[in-house]
Tab-separated table of C-alpha atoms and ligand atoms in Angstrom:
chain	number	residue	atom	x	y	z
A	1	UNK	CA	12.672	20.303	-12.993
A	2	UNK	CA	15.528	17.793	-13.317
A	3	UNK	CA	16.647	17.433	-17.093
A	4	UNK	CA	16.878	13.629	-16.849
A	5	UNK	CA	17.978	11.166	-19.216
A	6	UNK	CA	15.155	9.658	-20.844
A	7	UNK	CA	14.740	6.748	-22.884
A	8	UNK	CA	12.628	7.517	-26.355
A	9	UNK	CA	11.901	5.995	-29.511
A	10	UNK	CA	15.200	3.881	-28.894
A	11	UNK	CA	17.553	6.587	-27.916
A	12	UNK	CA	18.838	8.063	-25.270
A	13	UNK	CA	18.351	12.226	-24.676
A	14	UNK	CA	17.879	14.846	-22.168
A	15	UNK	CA	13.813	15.133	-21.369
A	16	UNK	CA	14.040	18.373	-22.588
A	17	UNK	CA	15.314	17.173	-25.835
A	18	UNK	CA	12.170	14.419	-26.421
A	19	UNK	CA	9.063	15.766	-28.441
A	20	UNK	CA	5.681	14.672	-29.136
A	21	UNK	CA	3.854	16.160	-32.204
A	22	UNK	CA	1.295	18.346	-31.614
A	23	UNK	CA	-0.739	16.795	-33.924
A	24	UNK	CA	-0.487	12.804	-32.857
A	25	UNK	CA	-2.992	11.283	-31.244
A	26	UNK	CA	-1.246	11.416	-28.294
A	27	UNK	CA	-1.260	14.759	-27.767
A	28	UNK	CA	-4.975	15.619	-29.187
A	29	UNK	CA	-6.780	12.178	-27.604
A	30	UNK	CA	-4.770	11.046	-24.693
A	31	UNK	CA	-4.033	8.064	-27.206
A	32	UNK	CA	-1.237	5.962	-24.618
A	33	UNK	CA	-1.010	3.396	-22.615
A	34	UNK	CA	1.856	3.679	-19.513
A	35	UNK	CA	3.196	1.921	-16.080
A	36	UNK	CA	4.324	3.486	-13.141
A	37	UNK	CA	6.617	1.689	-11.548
A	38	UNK	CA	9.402	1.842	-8.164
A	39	UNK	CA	12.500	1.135	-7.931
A	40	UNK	CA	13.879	0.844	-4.228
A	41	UNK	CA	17.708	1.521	-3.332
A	42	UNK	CA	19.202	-0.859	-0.608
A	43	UNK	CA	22.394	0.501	0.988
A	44	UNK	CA	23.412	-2.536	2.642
A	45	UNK	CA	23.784	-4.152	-0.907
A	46	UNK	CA	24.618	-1.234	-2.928
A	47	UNK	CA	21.414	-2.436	-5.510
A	48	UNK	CA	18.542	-1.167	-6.726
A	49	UNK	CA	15.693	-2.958	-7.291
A	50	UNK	CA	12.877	-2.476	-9.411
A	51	UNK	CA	9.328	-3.646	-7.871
A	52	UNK	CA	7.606	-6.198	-9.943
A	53	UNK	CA	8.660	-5.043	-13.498
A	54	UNK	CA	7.337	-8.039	-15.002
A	55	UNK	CA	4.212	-7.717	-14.023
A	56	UNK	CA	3.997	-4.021	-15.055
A	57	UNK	CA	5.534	-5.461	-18.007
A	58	UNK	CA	2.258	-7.554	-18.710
A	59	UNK	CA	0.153	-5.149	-18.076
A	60	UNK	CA	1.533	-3.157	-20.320
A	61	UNK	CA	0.774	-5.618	-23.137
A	62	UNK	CA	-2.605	-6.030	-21.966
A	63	UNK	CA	-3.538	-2.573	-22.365
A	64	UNK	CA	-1.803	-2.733	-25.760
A	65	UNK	CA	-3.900	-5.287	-26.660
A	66	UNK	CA	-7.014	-3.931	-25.427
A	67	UNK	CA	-6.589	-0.602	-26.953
A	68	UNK	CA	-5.440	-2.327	-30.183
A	69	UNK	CA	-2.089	-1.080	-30.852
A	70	UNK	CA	1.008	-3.009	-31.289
A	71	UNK	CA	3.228	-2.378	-28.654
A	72	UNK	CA	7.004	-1.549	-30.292
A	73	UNK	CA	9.422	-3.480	-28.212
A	74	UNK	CA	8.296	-6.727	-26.268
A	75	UNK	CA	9.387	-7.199	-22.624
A	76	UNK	CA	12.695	-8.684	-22.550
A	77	UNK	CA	13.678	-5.865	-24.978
A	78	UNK	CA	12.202	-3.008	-22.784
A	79	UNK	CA	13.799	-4.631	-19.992
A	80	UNK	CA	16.948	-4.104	-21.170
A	81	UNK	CA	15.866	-0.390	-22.077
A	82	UNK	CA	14.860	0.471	-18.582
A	83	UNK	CA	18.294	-0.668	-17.183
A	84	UNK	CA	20.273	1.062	-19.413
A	85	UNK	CA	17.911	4.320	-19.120
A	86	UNK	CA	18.295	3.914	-14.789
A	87	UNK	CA	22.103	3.029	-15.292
A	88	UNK	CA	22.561	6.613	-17.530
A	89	UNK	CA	21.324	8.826	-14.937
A	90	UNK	CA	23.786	6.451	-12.500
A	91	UNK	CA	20.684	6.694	-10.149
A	92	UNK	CA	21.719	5.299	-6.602
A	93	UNK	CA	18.719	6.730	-4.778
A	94	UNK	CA	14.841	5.725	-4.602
A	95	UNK	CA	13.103	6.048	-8.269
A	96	UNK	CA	10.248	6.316	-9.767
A	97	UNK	CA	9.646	5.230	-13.607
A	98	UNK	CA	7.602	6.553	-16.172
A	99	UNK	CA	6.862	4.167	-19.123
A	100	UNK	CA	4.685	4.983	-21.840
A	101	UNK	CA	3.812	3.500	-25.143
A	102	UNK	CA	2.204	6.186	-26.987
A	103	UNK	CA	-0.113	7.374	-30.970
A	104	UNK	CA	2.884	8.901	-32.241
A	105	UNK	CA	3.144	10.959	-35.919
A	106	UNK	CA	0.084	12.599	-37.086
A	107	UNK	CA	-3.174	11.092	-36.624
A	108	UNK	CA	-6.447	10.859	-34.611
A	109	UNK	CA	-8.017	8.950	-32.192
A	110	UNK	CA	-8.364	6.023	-34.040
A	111	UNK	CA	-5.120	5.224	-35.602
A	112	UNK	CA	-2.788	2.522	-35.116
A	113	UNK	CA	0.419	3.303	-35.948
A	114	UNK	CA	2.942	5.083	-35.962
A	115	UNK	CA	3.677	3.620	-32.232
A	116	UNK	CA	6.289	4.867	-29.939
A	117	UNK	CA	7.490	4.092	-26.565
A	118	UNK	CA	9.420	6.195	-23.821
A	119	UNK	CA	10.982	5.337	-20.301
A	120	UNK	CA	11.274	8.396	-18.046
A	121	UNK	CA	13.406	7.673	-14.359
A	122	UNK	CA	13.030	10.505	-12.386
A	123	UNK	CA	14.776	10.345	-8.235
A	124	UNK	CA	11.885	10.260	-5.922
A	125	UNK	CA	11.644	9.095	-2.015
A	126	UNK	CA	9.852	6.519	-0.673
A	127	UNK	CA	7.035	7.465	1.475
A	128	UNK	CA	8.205	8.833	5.050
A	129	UNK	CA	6.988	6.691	7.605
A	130	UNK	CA	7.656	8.758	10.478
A	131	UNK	CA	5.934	11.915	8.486
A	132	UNK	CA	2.896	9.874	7.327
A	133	UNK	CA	-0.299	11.476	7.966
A	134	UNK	CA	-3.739	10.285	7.047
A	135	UNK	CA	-6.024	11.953	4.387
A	136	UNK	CA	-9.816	13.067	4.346
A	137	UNK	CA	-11.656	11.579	1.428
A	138	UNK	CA	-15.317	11.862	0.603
A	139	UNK	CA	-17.394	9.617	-1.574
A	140	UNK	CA	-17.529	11.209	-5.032
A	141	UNK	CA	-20.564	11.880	-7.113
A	142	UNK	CA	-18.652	11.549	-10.087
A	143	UNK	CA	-19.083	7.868	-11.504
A	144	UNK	CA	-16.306	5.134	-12.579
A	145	UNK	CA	-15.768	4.691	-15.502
A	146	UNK	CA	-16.677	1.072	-16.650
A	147	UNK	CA	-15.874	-2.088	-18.489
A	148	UNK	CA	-18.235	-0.787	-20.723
A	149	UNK	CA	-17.547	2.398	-21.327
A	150	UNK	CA	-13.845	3.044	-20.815
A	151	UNK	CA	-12.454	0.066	-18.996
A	152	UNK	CA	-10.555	0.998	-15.872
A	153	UNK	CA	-8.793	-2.582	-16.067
A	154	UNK	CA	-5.938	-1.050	-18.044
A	155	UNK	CA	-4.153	1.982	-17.854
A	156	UNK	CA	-4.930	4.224	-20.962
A	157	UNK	CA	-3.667	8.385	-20.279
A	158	UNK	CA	-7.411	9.202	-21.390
A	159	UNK	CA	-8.541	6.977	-18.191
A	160	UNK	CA	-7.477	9.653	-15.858
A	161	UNK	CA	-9.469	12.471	-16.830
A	162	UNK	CA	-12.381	10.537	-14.695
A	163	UNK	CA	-9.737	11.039	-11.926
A	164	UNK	CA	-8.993	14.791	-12.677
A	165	UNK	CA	-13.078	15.237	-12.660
A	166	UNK	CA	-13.426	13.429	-9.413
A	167	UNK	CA	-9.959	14.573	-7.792
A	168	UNK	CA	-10.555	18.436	-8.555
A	169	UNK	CA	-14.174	18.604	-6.939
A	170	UNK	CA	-12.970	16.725	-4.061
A	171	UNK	CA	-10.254	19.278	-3.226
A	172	UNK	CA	-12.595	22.134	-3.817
A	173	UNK	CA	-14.894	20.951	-1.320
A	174	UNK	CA	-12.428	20.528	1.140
A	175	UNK	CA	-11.455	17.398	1.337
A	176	UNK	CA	-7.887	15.524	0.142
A	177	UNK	CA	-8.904	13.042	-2.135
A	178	UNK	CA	-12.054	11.184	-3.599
A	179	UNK	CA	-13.351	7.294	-3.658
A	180	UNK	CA	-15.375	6.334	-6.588
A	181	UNK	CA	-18.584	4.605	-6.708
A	182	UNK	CA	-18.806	2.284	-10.072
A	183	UNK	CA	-22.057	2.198	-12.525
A	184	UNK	CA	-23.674	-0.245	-9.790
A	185	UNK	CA	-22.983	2.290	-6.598
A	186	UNK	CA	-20.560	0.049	-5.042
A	187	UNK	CA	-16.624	1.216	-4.464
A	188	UNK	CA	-14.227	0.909	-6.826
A	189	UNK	CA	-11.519	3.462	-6.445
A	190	UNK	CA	-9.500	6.127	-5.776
A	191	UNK	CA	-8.658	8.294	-8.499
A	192	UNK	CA	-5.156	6.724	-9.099
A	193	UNK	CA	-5.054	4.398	-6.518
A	194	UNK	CA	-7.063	1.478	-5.615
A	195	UNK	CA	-8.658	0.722	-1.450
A	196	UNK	CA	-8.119	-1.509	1.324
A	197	UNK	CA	-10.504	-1.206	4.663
A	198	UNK	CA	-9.964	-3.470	7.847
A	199	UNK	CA	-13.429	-4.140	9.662
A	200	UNK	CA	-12.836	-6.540	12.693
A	201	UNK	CA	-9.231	-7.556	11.389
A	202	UNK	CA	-9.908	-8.481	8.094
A	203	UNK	CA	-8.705	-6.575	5.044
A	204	UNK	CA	-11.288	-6.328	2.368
A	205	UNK	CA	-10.409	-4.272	-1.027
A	206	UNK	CA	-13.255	-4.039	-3.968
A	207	UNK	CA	-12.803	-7.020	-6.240
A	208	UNK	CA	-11.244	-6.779	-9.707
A	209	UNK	CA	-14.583	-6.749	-11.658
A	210	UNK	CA	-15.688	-3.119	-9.044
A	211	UNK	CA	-14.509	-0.903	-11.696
A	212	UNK	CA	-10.969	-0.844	-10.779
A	213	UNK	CA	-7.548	-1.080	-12.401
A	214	UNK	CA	-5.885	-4.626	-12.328
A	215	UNK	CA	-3.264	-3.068	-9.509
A	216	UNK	CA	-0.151	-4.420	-8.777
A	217	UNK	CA	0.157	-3.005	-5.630
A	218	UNK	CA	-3.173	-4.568	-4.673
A	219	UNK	CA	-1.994	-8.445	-5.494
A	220	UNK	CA	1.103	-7.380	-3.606
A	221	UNK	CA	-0.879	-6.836	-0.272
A	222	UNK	CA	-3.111	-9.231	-0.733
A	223	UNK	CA	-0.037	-11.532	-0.952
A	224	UNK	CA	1.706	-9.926	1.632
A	225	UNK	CA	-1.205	-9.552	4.028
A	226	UNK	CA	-2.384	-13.508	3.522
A	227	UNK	CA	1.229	-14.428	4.318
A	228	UNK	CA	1.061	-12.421	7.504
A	229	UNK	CA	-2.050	-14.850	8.361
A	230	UNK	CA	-4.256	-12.102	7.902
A	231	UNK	CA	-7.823	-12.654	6.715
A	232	UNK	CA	-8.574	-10.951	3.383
A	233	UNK	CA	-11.966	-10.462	1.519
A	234	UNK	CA	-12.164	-9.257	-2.402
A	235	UNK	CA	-15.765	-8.382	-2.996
A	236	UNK	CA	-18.058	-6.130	-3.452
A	237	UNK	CA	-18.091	-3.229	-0.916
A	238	UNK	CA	-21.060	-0.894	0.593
A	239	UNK	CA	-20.091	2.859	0.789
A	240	UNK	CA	-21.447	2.775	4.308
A	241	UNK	CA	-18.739	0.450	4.963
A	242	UNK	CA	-16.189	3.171	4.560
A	243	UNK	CA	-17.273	5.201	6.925
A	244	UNK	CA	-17.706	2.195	9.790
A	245	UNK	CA	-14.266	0.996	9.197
A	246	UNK	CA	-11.423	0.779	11.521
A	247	UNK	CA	-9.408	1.781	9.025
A	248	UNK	CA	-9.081	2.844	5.464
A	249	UNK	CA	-6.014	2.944	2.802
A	250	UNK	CA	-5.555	3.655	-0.602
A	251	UNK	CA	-2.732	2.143	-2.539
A	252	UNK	CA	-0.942	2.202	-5.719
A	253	UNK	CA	2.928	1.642	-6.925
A	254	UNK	CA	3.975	5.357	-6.686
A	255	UNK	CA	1.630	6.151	-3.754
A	256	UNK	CA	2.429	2.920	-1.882
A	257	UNK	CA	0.295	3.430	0.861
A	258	UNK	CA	-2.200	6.004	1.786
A	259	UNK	CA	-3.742	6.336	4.801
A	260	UNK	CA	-7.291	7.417	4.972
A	261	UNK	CA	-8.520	8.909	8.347
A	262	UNK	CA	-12.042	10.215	7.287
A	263	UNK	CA	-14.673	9.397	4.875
A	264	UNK	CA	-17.562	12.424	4.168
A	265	UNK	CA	-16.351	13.478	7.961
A	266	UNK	CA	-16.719	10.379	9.261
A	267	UNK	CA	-14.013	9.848	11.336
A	268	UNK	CA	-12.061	6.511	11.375
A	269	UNK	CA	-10.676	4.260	14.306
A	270	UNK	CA	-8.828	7.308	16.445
A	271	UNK	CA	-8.399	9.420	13.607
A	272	UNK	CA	-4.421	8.276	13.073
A	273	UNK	CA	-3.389	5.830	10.686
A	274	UNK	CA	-4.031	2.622	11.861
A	275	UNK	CA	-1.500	-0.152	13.068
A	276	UNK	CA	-2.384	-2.760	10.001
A	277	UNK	CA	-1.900	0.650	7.714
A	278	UNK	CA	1.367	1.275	8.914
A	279	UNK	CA	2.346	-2.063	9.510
A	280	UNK	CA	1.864	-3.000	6.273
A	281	UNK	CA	3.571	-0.016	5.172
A	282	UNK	CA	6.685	-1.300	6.748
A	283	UNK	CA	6.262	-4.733	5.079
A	284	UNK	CA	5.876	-2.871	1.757
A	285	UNK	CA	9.404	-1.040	1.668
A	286	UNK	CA	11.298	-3.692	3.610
A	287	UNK	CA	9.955	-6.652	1.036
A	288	UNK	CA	10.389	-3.268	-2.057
A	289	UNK	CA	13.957	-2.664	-1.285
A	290	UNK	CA	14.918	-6.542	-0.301
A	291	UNK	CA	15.535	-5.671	3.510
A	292	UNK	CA	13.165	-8.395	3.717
A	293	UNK	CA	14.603	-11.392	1.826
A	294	UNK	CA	11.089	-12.944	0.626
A	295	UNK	CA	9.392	-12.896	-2.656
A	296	UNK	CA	12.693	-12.504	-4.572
A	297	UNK	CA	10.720	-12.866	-7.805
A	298	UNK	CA	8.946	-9.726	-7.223
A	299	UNK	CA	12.817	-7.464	-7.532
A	300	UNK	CA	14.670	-7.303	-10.060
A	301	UNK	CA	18.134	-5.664	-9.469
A	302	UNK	CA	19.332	-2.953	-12.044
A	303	UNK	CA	22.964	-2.903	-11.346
B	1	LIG	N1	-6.079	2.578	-9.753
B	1	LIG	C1	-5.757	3.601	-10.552
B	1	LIG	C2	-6.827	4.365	-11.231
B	1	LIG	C3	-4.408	3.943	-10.733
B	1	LIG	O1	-4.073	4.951	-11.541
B	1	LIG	C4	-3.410	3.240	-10.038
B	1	LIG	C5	-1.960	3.631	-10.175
B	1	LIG	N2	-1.363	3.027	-11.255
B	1	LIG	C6	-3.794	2.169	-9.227
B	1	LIG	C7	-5.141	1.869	-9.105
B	1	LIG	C8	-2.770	1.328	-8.546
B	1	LIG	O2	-2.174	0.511	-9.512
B	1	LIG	P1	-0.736	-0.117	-9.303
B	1	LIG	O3	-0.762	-0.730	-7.958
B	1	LIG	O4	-0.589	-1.135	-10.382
B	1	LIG	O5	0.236	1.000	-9.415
C-alpha cells in the first residue's frame, strides 16, 4: 500500500501516521459520512481536474445534516483542503479521493461531537476501455435499505453493510455483482453503484425515490445522454425488465461505468457491452478529463 499524504483533522501526515480511536463512534458504529470522488489528468493541458466537487461537496452537507452532525469545515474551506492534499502528493496521474467526515473521540452511536474530517488521494486509473468486459449480476434477495429505515439517499459508512450482505452472497453464488430490489420489489441498486438499462433506445435508470443514493454520476448521464438527443426515462423499474434489456450498466464516480452482460443468466443483447454502454463511456472520460470542452462547470482544475 502507498503511504500517501493524507489530509486529517487539518494537517497534513503520512496515512500511516492518521488514527482513529478505537473507541469513537466511528470505529464501533460506522458513525461517518464520506464522498468518493475523480479527479482526471489531461496531458494536453498539463491539469487535473476534479469531477463535480461541488456537488459531492453538497452532498456531503446533506448527509451531515441528515445524520445530524455538524460538518467541521464548510465547502469553500475543504476545497482548499483537497487541493493542497492532491498538490502534496504532486499527483500528475488519474486519482481517486477519499473524503470522510467522521464520530471522532470516544463515544457511541449517538453522539454528536467531537467531529472530524479527512481527505485521502490515492493514484488510480481510469477504467480501460479497450479491457472492459461486462459483469454477471443476479437479482438479490437481500432488500434495500429504505427512506425509512436507513436512507440510501446519503452516504453514511454504516449504509454499506446492506452492500457487503448483498455483494458477498452474490459472489458466492457465482455471479459478479448484485442489483437490489427496494421494500416495494422494484430496482433500486447496485451495491455501490446505481443502474441504467436501454430497452428500444431509451435509457431508463430507477428514479431517485427507488431506494437509491442521490448519485452524481447518475445526473451526469442523464445530462450527458439527453444532450446526445437520447431519450431517457427515471421511474420505477420491473426486475423482469433487466433481464429483457438490450443492455444493462451500473454506474458510480469511482466505478464510472459498468457493464452488465447477464442478469440471473439471462443473457443481454450479444452478451458484449453494448454500443450506448461504451459510447457513453467514452463521453464520460473525454467530458471527466476536459478532452471534451463542454460542461466546464462540472471540472474544477487543481493546479
Ligand atoms: N449507489 C451507491 C450505493 C453508491 O455507493 C454509489 C457510489 N458512491 C453510487 C450509487 C453512485 O454514486 P455517485 O455517482 O455519486 O458516486
Amino acid at each position: 500500500m502507498e503511504d500517501n499524504l493524507i489530509w486529517c483533522r487539518s494537517e497534513i501526515l503520512r496515512q500511516s501516521k492518521a488514527m482513529v480511536p478505537v473507541l469513537s463512534p466511528m470505529a464501533q458504529f460506522g458513525l461517518n459520512v464520506f464522498e468518493g470522488i475523480r479527479a482526471y489528468w489531461n496531458m494536453s493541458e498539463s491539469q487535473l481536474y476534479a469531477f463535480r466537487l461541488d456537488e459531492h461537496l453538497r452532498r456531503l452537507m446533506d448527509s451531515c445534516r441528515l445524520i445530524r452532525i455538524e460538518p467541521p469545515h464548510q465547502p469553500a474551506e475543504i476545497t482548499r483542503f483537497f487541493r493542497d492534499t492532491i498538490k502534496a502528493n504532486d499527483f500528475r496521474c488519474d486519482t481517486a479521493i477519499r473524503m470522510t467526515v467522521f464520530g471522532d473521540g470516544e463515544g457511541t452511536w449517538n453522539s454528536s461531537e467531537p467531529v472530524s474530517m479527512f481527505i485521502a488521494p490515492i493514484a488510480r486509473e481510469r477504467t480501460s476501455i479497450a479491457g472492459l468486459q461486462g459483469k454477471a449480476a443476479c437479482v438479490s434477495s437481500w432488500e434495500r435499505i429504505s427512506d425509512n429505515v436507513m436512507p440510501p439517499r446519503i452516504k453514511v459508512g454504516a449504509n454499506y453493510i446492506n452492500g457487503r450482505y448483498a455483494h458477498l452472497q452474490a459472489q458466492r453464488d457465482g455471479y459478479d455483482l448484485p442489483i437490489f430490489l427496494g421494500r416495494d420489489r422494484k430496482v433500486s441498486e447496485g451495491a455501490g453503484a446505481c443502474l441504467f438499462m436501454v430497452r428500444g433506445g431509451t435509457l431508463i435508470t430507477p428514479s431517485l425515490t427507488s431506494s437509491v443514493l442521490e448519485s452524481i454520476t447518475r445526473a451526469t448521464i442523464i445530462e450527458m445522454a439527453r444532450a446526445s438527443g437520447l431519450v431517457v426515462e427515471e421511474r420505477s423499474v420491473d426486475r423482469t425488465e433487466l433481464y429483457l434489456a438490450d443492455e444493462l450498466f451500473l454506474c458510480g464516480s469511482a466505478a464510472e461505468i459498468t457493464p452488465i452482460t447477464s442478469v440471473d443468466r439471462f443473457i443481454l443483447g450479444n452478451g458484449e457491452p453494448g454500443v450506448i454502454t461504451v459510447g457513453l463511456l467514452e463521453e464520460y472520460h473525454a467530458i471527466a478529463s476536459g478532452i471534451d470542452p463542454r460542461f466546464p462547470e462540472w471540472r474544477t482544475p487543481i493546479y
